[in-house]
Amino acid sequence: KAVSMHKIVPVVGLEGVGKSLIINNIQGTLEHTLPTIGISKKVVAYKDTIFSFHELGGREDFRKNWEQYFKLLGHIDGLIVVVDARADVQLASVFTKAVLGYRPFKGVPVLFVFNNYTPPGVADGASQRLSQPMSGKPSKARHITRVVKGMGVPELAARGDHPYSYSACRVTSFDLPEELDVRLEHGLDWLVSNMNHTR
């Protein structure tokens, strides 16, 4: 099969949610990361698609610059929003609303990646390699659909006429997988399919 042209996909999320780790997982790179300061760009081959990932640092003092960077970027093919499934998703909802409300991005497909997800019935401390919740307290596992609904994903996507899907995975610096998380793979397949249909 022929490899498609580069697909420009910003990767956004609050600080410490695992944006760099997820990109490395897609790339097949096993390495620990440092917080992204500013912007990081990586070109990654995924099956028949070449992604040009533009990861935007999630620090509070940089998020105010996201819109300016979006203006410089101009055209995008898709968007990945990374959320820490263990944390209070309301803050993530606020910044996501701003991103999806950016008018030039109207209609682009959005993949929500809920990282650090622990399915109900699985203890968060089942493995010493797994990271602890941001609060430092034991997390209460929630079904992913409840997390999605709690964040208001359907309403957020509808505001900008965005087709959307979501994946729940666990990609942490304490548990670097050797292969691409299958749930993340399914989400990426959806994103590729919808980028090809909508752009």
Coordinates of N, CA and C in Angstrom, one line a residue:
K1 N 0.8 -1.2 0.0 CA 0.0 0.0 0.0 C 0.9 1.2 0.0
A2 N 0.3 2.3 -0.7 CA 1.1 3.5 -0.7 C 0.9 4.2 0.7
V3 N 2.0 4.9 1.1 CA 1.9 5.6 2.4 C 1.3 7.0 2.1
S4 N 0.3 7.4 2.9 CA -0.3 8.7 2.7 C 0.6 9.9 3.0
M5 N 0.2 11.1 2.6 CA 0.9 12.3 2.9 C 0.9 12.5 4.5
H6 N 1.8 13.4 4.9 CA 1.8 13.7 6.3 C 0.4 14.2 6.8
K7 N 0.0 13.7 7.9 CA -1.2 14.2 8.6 C -0.8 15.0 9.8
I8 N -1.2 16.3 9.8 CA -0.8 17.2 10.8 C -1.8 17.1 12.0
V9 N -1.3 16.6 13.2 CA -2.2 16.4 14.3 C -1.6 17.0 15.6
P10 N -2.1 18.1 16.1 CA -1.7 18.6 17.4 C -2.1 17.6 18.5
V11 N -1.3 17.5 19.5 CA -1.5 16.6 20.7 C -1.6 17.6 21.9
V12 N -2.7 17.7 22.5 CA -2.9 18.7 23.6 C -3.3 18.0 24.8
G13 N -3.1 18.6 26.0 CA -3.5 18.1 27.3 C -2.8 18.8 28.4
L14 N -3.3 18.7 29.6 CA -2.7 19.4 30.7 C -1.3 18.8 31.0
E15 N -0.5 19.4 31.8 CA 0.8 19.0 32.1 C 0.8 17.6 32.8
G16 N 1.7 16.7 32.4 CA 1.8 15.5 33.2 C 0.8 14.4 32.9
V17 N 0.0 14.5 31.8 CA -1.0 13.5 31.4 C -0.4 12.4 30.6
G18 N 0.8 12.5 30.1 CA 1.4 11.4 29.3 C 1.4 11.6 27.8
K19 N 1.4 12.9 27.3 CA 1.4 13.2 25.9 C 2.6 12.6 25.2
S20 N 3.8 12.9 25.8 CA 5.0 12.5 25.2 C 5.1 10.9 25.2
L21 N 4.7 10.3 26.3 CA 4.8 8.9 26.4 C 3.9 8.2 25.4
I22 N 2.7 8.8 25.2 CA 1.8 8.2 24.2 C 2.4 8.3 22.8
I23 N 3.0 9.4 22.4 CA 3.6 9.6 21.1 C 4.8 8.6 21.0
N24 N 5.6 8.4 22.0 CA 6.7 7.4 22.0 C 6.1 6.0 21.8
N25 N 5.0 5.7 22.5 CA 4.4 4.4 22.4 C 4.0 4.1 20.9
I26 N 3.4 5.1 20.3 CA 3.0 5.0 18.9 C 4.2 4.8 18.0
Q27 N 5.3 5.5 18.3 CA 6.5 5.4 17.6 C 7.3 4.1 17.8
G28 N 7.0 3.5 19.0 CA 7.7 2.3 19.3 C 9.0 2.6 20.0
T29 N 9.1 3.7 20.7 CA 10.3 4.2 21.4 C 10.1 4.0 22.9
L30 N 11.0 3.3 23.5 CA 11.0 3.0 25.0 C 12.0 4.0 25.6
E31 N 11.5 5.1 26.1 CA 12.3 6.0 26.8 C 11.5 6.8 27.8
H32 N 12.2 7.2 28.9 CA 11.5 8.1 29.8 C 11.5 9.5 29.3
T33 N 10.6 10.3 29.7 CA 10.5 11.7 29.2 C 10.5 12.7 30.3
L34 N 10.8 14.0 29.8 CA 10.7 15.1 30.7 C 9.5 16.0 30.2
P35 N 9.0 16.8 31.1 CA 7.9 17.7 30.7 C 8.2 18.5 29.5
T36 N 7.3 18.6 28.5 CA 7.5 19.3 27.3 C 7.4 20.8 27.6
I37 N 8.4 21.6 27.3 CA 8.4 23.0 27.4 C 8.2 23.6 26.1
G38 N 7.1 24.3 25.9 CA 6.8 24.9 24.6 C 6.2 23.8 23.7
I39 N 6.9 23.6 22.5 CA 6.3 22.7 21.5 C 7.3 21.7 21.1
S40 N 6.9 20.5 20.9 CA 7.7 19.4 20.4 C 7.0 18.8 19.2
K41 N 7.8 18.6 18.1 CA 7.3 18.0 16.9 C 8.0 16.7 16.6
K42 N 7.2 15.7 16.3 CA 7.7 14.3 15.9 C 6.9 13.8 14.7
V43 N 7.7 13.3 13.7 CA 7.1 12.7 12.5 C 7.2 11.2 12.8
V44 N 6.0 10.5 12.8 CA 5.9 9.1 13.2 C 5.1 8.3 12.1
A45 N 5.7 7.3 11.6 CA 5.1 6.4 10.6 C 4.2 5.4 11.4
Y46 N 2.9 5.4 11.0 CA 1.9 4.5 11.6 C 1.2 3.7 10.5
K47 N 1.5 2.5 10.4 CA 0.9 1.7 9.3 C 1.0 2.4 8.0
D48 N 0.0 2.8 7.3 CA 0.1 3.5 6.0 C 0.0 5.0 6.1
T49 N 0.1 5.5 7.3 CA 0.0 6.9 7.5 C 1.3 7.5 8.2
I50 N 1.6 8.7 7.8 CA 2.7 9.4 8.5 C 2.1 10.6 9.2
F51 N 2.2 10.5 10.5 CA 1.7 11.5 11.4 C 2.8 12.6 11.6
S52 N 2.4 13.8 11.6 CA 3.3 14.9 12.1 C 2.6 15.4 13.4
F53 N 3.1 14.9 14.5 CA 2.5 15.2 15.8 C 3.1 16.5 16.3
H54 N 2.3 17.4 16.7 CA 2.7 18.7 17.3 C 2.3 18.7 18.7
E55 N 3.1 18.3 19.6 CA 2.8 18.3 21.0 C 3.0 19.6 21.7
L56 N 1.9 20.1 22.3 CA 1.9 21.4 22.9 C 2.1 21.2 24.4
G57 N 3.1 21.9 25.0 CA 3.3 21.8 26.5 C 2.0 22.2 27.2
G58 N 1.7 21.4 28.3 CA 0.5 21.7 29.0 C 0.6 22.5 30.3
R59 N 1.8 23.2 30.5 CA 1.9 24.0 31.6 C 0.9 25.2 31.5
E60 N 0.4 25.6 32.7 CA -0.6 26.7 32.7 C -0.1 27.9 32.0
D61 N 1.1 28.3 32.2 CA 1.7 29.5 31.6 C 1.9 29.4 30.1
F62 N 1.8 28.2 29.5 CA 2.0 28.0 28.1 C 0.6 27.8 27.4
R63 N -0.3 27.3 28.1 CA -1.6 27.0 27.5 C -2.3 28.3 26.9
K64 N -2.0 29.4 27.4 CA -2.5 30.7 26.9 C -2.0 31.0 25.5
N65 N -0.8 30.3 25.1 CA -0.2 30.6 23.8 C -0.7 29.6 22.8
W66 N -1.5 28.6 23.2 CA -1.9 27.6 22.2 C -2.6 28.2 21.0
E67 N -3.5 29.1 21.2 CA -4.3 29.7 20.1 C -3.3 30.3 19.1
Q68 N -2.3 31.0 19.6 CA -1.4 31.7 18.7 C -0.6 30.6 17.8
Y69 N -0.3 29.5 18.5 CA 0.4 28.5 17.7 C -0.6 27.8 16.7
F70 N -1.8 27.7 17.1 CA -2.8 27.1 16.1 C -2.9 28.0 14.9
K71 N -2.8 29.3 15.1 CA -2.9 30.2 14.0 C -1.7 30.0 13.0
L72 N -0.5 29.8 13.6 CA 0.7 29.6 12.8 C 0.6 28.3 12.1
L73 N 0.0 27.3 12.7 CA -0.1 26.0 12.2 C -1.1 26.0 11.0
G74 N -2.2 26.7 11.1 CA -3.2 26.8 10.0 C -3.9 25.5 9.9
H75 N -3.7 24.8 8.8 CA -4.4 23.5 8.5 C -4.0 22.4 9.5
I76 N -5.0 21.7 10.0 CA -4.7 20.4 10.7 C -5.6 19.3 10.1
D77 N -5.2 18.1 10.3 CA -6.0 17.0 9.8 C -6.8 16.3 10.9
G78 N -6.3 16.4 12.1 CA -7.0 15.8 13.2 C -6.5 16.3 14.5
L79 N -7.0 15.9 15.6 CA -6.6 16.4 16.9 C -6.6 15.3 17.9
I80 N -5.6 15.2 18.8 CA -5.6 14.2 19.9 C -5.6 15.0 21.2
V81 N -6.6 14.7 22.0 CA -6.7 15.4 23.4 C -6.4 14.3 24.4
V82 N -5.4 14.5 25.2 CA -5.0 13.5 26.2 C -5.5 14.0 27.6
V83 N -6.1 13.1 28.3 CA -6.7 13.4 29.6 C -6.2 12.3 30.6
D84 N -5.9 12.7 31.8 CA -5.6 11.8 32.9 C -6.9 11.3 33.4
A85 N -7.2 10.0 33.2 CA -8.5 9.5 33.6 C -8.7 9.4 35.1
R86 N -7.6 9.5 35.9 CA -7.6 9.4 37.3 C -8.0 10.7 38.0
A87 N -7.8 11.8 37.3 CA -7.9 13.1 37.8 C -9.3 13.7 37.6
D88 N -9.6 14.8 38.3 CA -10.8 15.6 38.1 C -10.8 16.1 36.6
V89 N -11.8 15.6 35.8 CA -11.8 15.9 34.4 C -12.4 17.3 34.1
Q90 N -12.9 18.0 35.1 CA -13.5 19.3 34.9 C -12.6 20.3 34.3
L91 N -11.3 20.3 34.8 CA -10.3 21.3 34.3 C -10.0 20.9 32.8
A92 N -9.9 19.6 32.6 CA -9.6 19.2 31.2 C -10.8 19.6 30.3
S93 N -12.0 19.5 30.8 CA -13.2 20.0 30.0 C -13.1 21.4 29.7
V94 N -12.6 22.3 30.6 CA -12.5 23.7 30.3 C -11.5 24.0 29.2
F95 N -10.3 23.4 29.2 CA -9.3 23.7 28.2 C -9.7 23.1 26.9
T96 N -10.4 21.9 26.9 CA -10.8 21.2 25.7 C -11.9 22.0 25.0
K97 N -12.8 22.6 25.8 CA -13.8 23.5 25.2 C -13.2 24.6 24.4
A98 N -12.1 25.2 24.9 CA -11.4 26.3 24.2 C -10.8 25.8 23.0
V99 N -10.2 24.7 23.0 CA -9.5 24.1 21.8 C -10.5 23.8 20.7
L100 N -11.5 23.1 21.1 CA -12.5 22.6 20.1 C -13.3 23.8 19.6
G101 N -13.3 24.9 20.3 CA -14.1 26.1 19.9 C -13.3 26.9 18.9
Y102 N -12.1 26.6 18.6 CA -11.3 27.4 17.7 C -11.8 27.1 16.3
R103 N -12.4 28.2 15.7 CA -13.2 28.0 14.5 C -12.5 27.4 13.3
P104 N -11.2 27.7 13.0 CA -10.6 27.0 11.9 C -10.5 25.5 12.0
F105 N -10.7 25.0 13.2 CA -10.6 23.5 13.4 C -11.9 22.8 13.3
K106 N -13.0 23.6 13.0 CA -14.3 23.0 12.9 C -14.4 21.8 12.0
G107 N -15.0 20.8 12.5 CA -15.2 19.6 11.7 C -14.1 18.6 11.7
V108 N -12.9 18.9 12.3 CA -11.8 17.9 12.2 C -12.1 16.8 13.3
P109 N -11.7 15.6 12.9 CA -11.9 14.5 13.9 C -11.0 14.6 15.1
V110 N -11.6 14.2 16.3 CA -10.9 14.4 17.5 C -10.9 13.0 18.2
L111 N -9.7 12.6 18.6 CA -9.5 11.4 19.4 C -9.2 11.8 20.8
F112 N -10.0 11.4 21.8 CA -9.7 11.6 23.2 C -9.0 10.4 23.7
V113 N -7.9 10.6 24.3 CA -7.1 9.5 24.9 C -7.1 9.6 26.4
F114 N -7.8 8.7 27.1 CA -7.9 8.8 28.6 C -6.8 7.9 29.1
N115 N -5.7 8.5 29.5 CA -4.5 7.7 29.9 C -4.6 7.4 31.4
N116 N -3.8 6.5 31.9 CA -3.8 6.0 33.3 C -5.1 5.5 33.7
Y117 N -5.8 4.8 32.8 CA -7.2 4.3 33.1 C -7.1 2.9 33.8
T118 N -7.7 2.8 34.9 CA -7.8 1.5 35.6 C -9.3 1.0 35.5
P119 N -9.5 -0.1 34.8 CA -10.9 -0.6 34.7 C -11.4 -1.0 36.1
P120 N -12.7 -0.9 36.2 CA -13.4 -1.3 37.5 C -13.0 -2.8 37.8
G121 N -12.7 -3.0 39.1 CA -12.4 -4.4 39.5 C -10.9 -4.7 39.5
V122 N -10.1 -3.7 39.0 CA -8.6 -3.9 39.0 C -8.1 -2.9 39.9
A123 N -7.3 -3.3 40.9 CA -6.8 -2.4 41.9 C -5.7 -1.5 41.3
D124 N -5.8 -0.2 41.7 CA -4.8 0.7 41.1 C -3.4 0.4 41.5
G125 N -3.2 -0.3 42.7 CA -1.9 -0.6 43.2 C -1.5 -2.1 42.9
A126 N -2.2 -2.7 41.9 CA -2.0 -4.1 41.6 C -0.5 -4.4 41.2
S127 N 0.1 -3.4 40.6 CA 1.5 -3.6 40.3 C 2.3 -2.4 40.8
Q128 N 3.5 -2.7 41.4 CA 4.3 -1.6 41.9 C 4.8 -0.7 40.8
R129 N 4.8 -1.2 39.6 CA 5.2 -0.4 38.5 C 4.3 0.7 38.1
L130 N 3.0 0.6 38.5 CA 2.0 1.5 38.1 C 2.1 2.8 38.9
S131 N 1.8 3.9 38.3 CA 1.9 5.2 39.0 C 0.7 5.4 39.9
Q132 N 0.9 6.3 40.9 CA -0.2 6.6 41.8 C -1.0 7.8 41.3
P133 N -2.2 7.9 41.7 CA -3.0 9.1 41.3 C -2.4 10.4 41.6
M134 N -2.7 11.4 40.9 CA -2.1 12.8 41.1 C -2.4 13.3 42.5
S135 N -3.5 12.9 43.1 CA -3.8 13.4 44.4 C -3.0 12.7 45.5
G136 N -2.4 11.5 45.1 CA -1.6 10.7 46.1 C -2.6 9.8 46.9
K137 N -3.9 9.9 46.6 CA -4.8 9.0 47.3 C -5.3 7.9 46.3
P138 N -5.7 6.7 46.9 CA -6.2 5.6 46.1 C -7.3 6.1 45.2
S139 N -7.2 5.7 43.9 CA -8.2 6.2 42.9 C -9.4 5.2 42.9
K140 N -10.6 5.7 42.7 CA -11.8 4.9 42.6 C -12.0 4.6 41.1
A141 N -11.9 3.4 40.7 CA -12.0 3.1 39.3 C -13.4 3.4 38.8
R142 N -13.5 4.1 37.7 CA -14.8 4.4 37.1 C -14.8 3.8 35.7
H143 N -16.0 3.4 35.2 CA -16.1 2.9 33.9 C -15.8 4.0 32.9
I144 N -15.1 3.7 31.8 CA -14.7 4.8 31.0 C -15.8 5.7 30.4
T145 N -17.0 5.1 30.2 CA -18.1 5.9 29.7 C -18.5 6.9 30.7
R146 N -18.4 6.6 32.0 CA -18.7 7.6 33.0 C -17.7 8.8 33.0
V147 N -16.4 8.4 32.8 CA -15.4 9.5 32.7 C -15.7 10.4 31.5
V148 N -16.0 9.7 30.3 CA -16.3 10.5 29.1 C -17.5 11.4 29.3
K149 N -18.5 10.8 29.9 CA -19.7 11.6 30.2 C -19.5 12.7 31.2
G150 N -18.7 12.4 32.2 CA -18.4 13.4 33.2 C -17.6 14.6 32.7
M151 N -16.8 14.4 31.6 CA -16.1 15.4 31.0 C -16.9 16.2 30.0
G152 N -18.1 15.6 29.6 CA -18.9 16.3 28.7 C -18.4 16.2 27.3
V153 N -17.8 15.1 26.9 CA -17.2 14.9 25.6 C -18.2 15.1 24.5
P154 N -19.4 14.5 24.5 CA -20.3 14.6 23.4 C -20.7 16.1 23.2
E155 N -20.9 16.8 24.2 CA -21.3 18.2 24.1 C -20.2 19.0 23.5
L156 N -18.9 18.8 24.0 CA -17.8 19.5 23.6 C -17.6 19.3 22.1
A157 N -17.7 18.0 21.6 CA -17.5 17.7 20.2 C -18.5 18.3 19.3
A158 N -19.8 18.4 19.8 CA -20.9 18.9 19.0 C -20.7 20.4 18.8
R159 N -20.1 21.1 19.7 CA -19.9 22.5 19.6 C -19.2 22.9 18.3
G160 N -18.2 22.1 17.9 CA -17.4 22.4 16.7 C -17.7 21.4 15.6
D161 N -18.8 20.7 15.7 CA -19.2 19.7 14.6 C -18.0 18.7 14.4
H162 N -17.5 18.2 15.5 CA -16.3 17.3 15.4 C -16.8 15.8 15.5
P163 N -16.5 15.0 14.5 CA -16.6 13.6 14.8 C -15.6 13.2 15.9
Y164 N -15.9 12.3 16.8 CA -15.0 12.0 17.8 C -15.1 10.5 18.2
S165 N -14.0 10.1 18.8 CA -13.9 8.7 19.5 C -13.0 8.9 20.7
Y166 N -12.9 7.8 21.5 CA -12.1 7.8 22.6 C -11.5 6.5 22.9
S167 N -10.3 6.5 23.5 CA -9.6 5.3 23.9 C -9.1 5.5 25.3
A168 N -9.2 4.4 26.1 CA -8.7 4.3 27.4 C -7.5 3.4 27.5
C169 N -6.4 3.9 28.0 CA -5.2 3.1 28.0 C -4.4 3.4 29.3
R170 N -3.3 2.8 29.4 CA -2.4 3.0 30.5 C -0.9 3.0 29.9
V171 N -0.4 4.2 29.7 CA 1.0 4.4 29.2 C 1.7 5.3 30.2
T172 N 2.5 4.7 31.1 CA 3.1 5.6 32.1 C 4.6 5.3 32.1
S173 N 5.4 6.2 32.7 CA 6.8 6.1 32.8 C 7.3 5.0 33.6
F174 N 6.3 4.4 34.4 CA 6.6 3.3 35.3 C 6.4 2.0 34.6
D175 N 5.7 2.0 33.5 CA 5.2 0.8 32.9 C 5.3 1.0 31.4
L176 N 6.4 1.2 30.9 CA 6.6 1.4 29.4 C 6.3 0.2 28.6
P177 N 5.3 0.1 27.8 CA 5.0 -1.1 27.1 C 5.9 -1.3 25.9
E178 N 6.2 -2.6 25.5 CA 7.0 -2.9 24.4 C 6.3 -2.8 23.1
E179 N 5.0 -2.9 23.1 CA 4.1 -2.8 22.0 C 3.1 -1.7 22.1
L180 N 2.5 -1.3 21.0 CA 1.5 -0.3 21.1 C 0.2 -0.8 21.8
D181 N -0.3 -0.1 22.7 CA -1.5 -0.4 23.5 C -2.6 -0.7 22.4
V182 N -3.2 -1.8 22.5 CA -4.2 -2.2 21.5 C -5.4 -1.2 21.5
R183 N -5.7 -0.7 22.7 CA -6.9 0.2 22.7 C -6.5 1.5 22.1
L184 N -5.2 1.9 22.2 CA -4.8 3.1 21.5 C -4.7 2.9 20.0
E185 N -4.3 1.7 19.6 CA -4.2 1.4 18.2 C -5.6 1.5 17.6
H186 N -6.6 1.0 18.2 CA -8.0 1.1 17.7 C -8.4 2.5 17.5
G187 N -8.0 3.4 18.5 CA -8.4 4.8 18.4 C -7.7 5.4 17.2
L188 N -6.4 5.1 17.0 CA -5.6 5.7 15.9 C -6.2 5.2 14.6
D189 N -6.6 4.0 14.5 CA -7.2 3.5 13.3 C -8.5 4.3 12.9
W190 N -9.3 4.6 14.0 CA -10.5 5.4 13.8 C -10.1 6.8 13.3
L191 N -9.0 7.4 13.9 CA -8.6 8.7 13.6 C -8.2 8.8 12.1
V192 N -7.4 7.8 11.7 CA -6.9 7.8 10.3 C -8.0 7.7 9.3
S193 N -9.0 6.8 9.6 CA -10.1 6.6 8.8 C -10.9 7.9 8.6
N194 N -11.1 8.6 9.7 CA -12.0 9.8 9.7 C -11.2 11.0 9.1
M195 N -9.9 11.0 9.3 CA -9.1 12.1 8.6 C -9.2 11.9 7.1
N196 N -9.2 10.7 6.6 CA -9.2 10.5 5.2 C -10.6 10.8 4.6
H197 N -11.7 10.7 5.5 CA -13.0 11.0 5.0 C -13.4 12.4 5.1
T198 N -12.8 13.2 6.0 CA -13.3 14.5 6.3 C -12.4 15.6 5.7
R199 N -11.2 15.3 5.2 CA -10.3 16.3 4.7 C -10.1 16.1 3.3

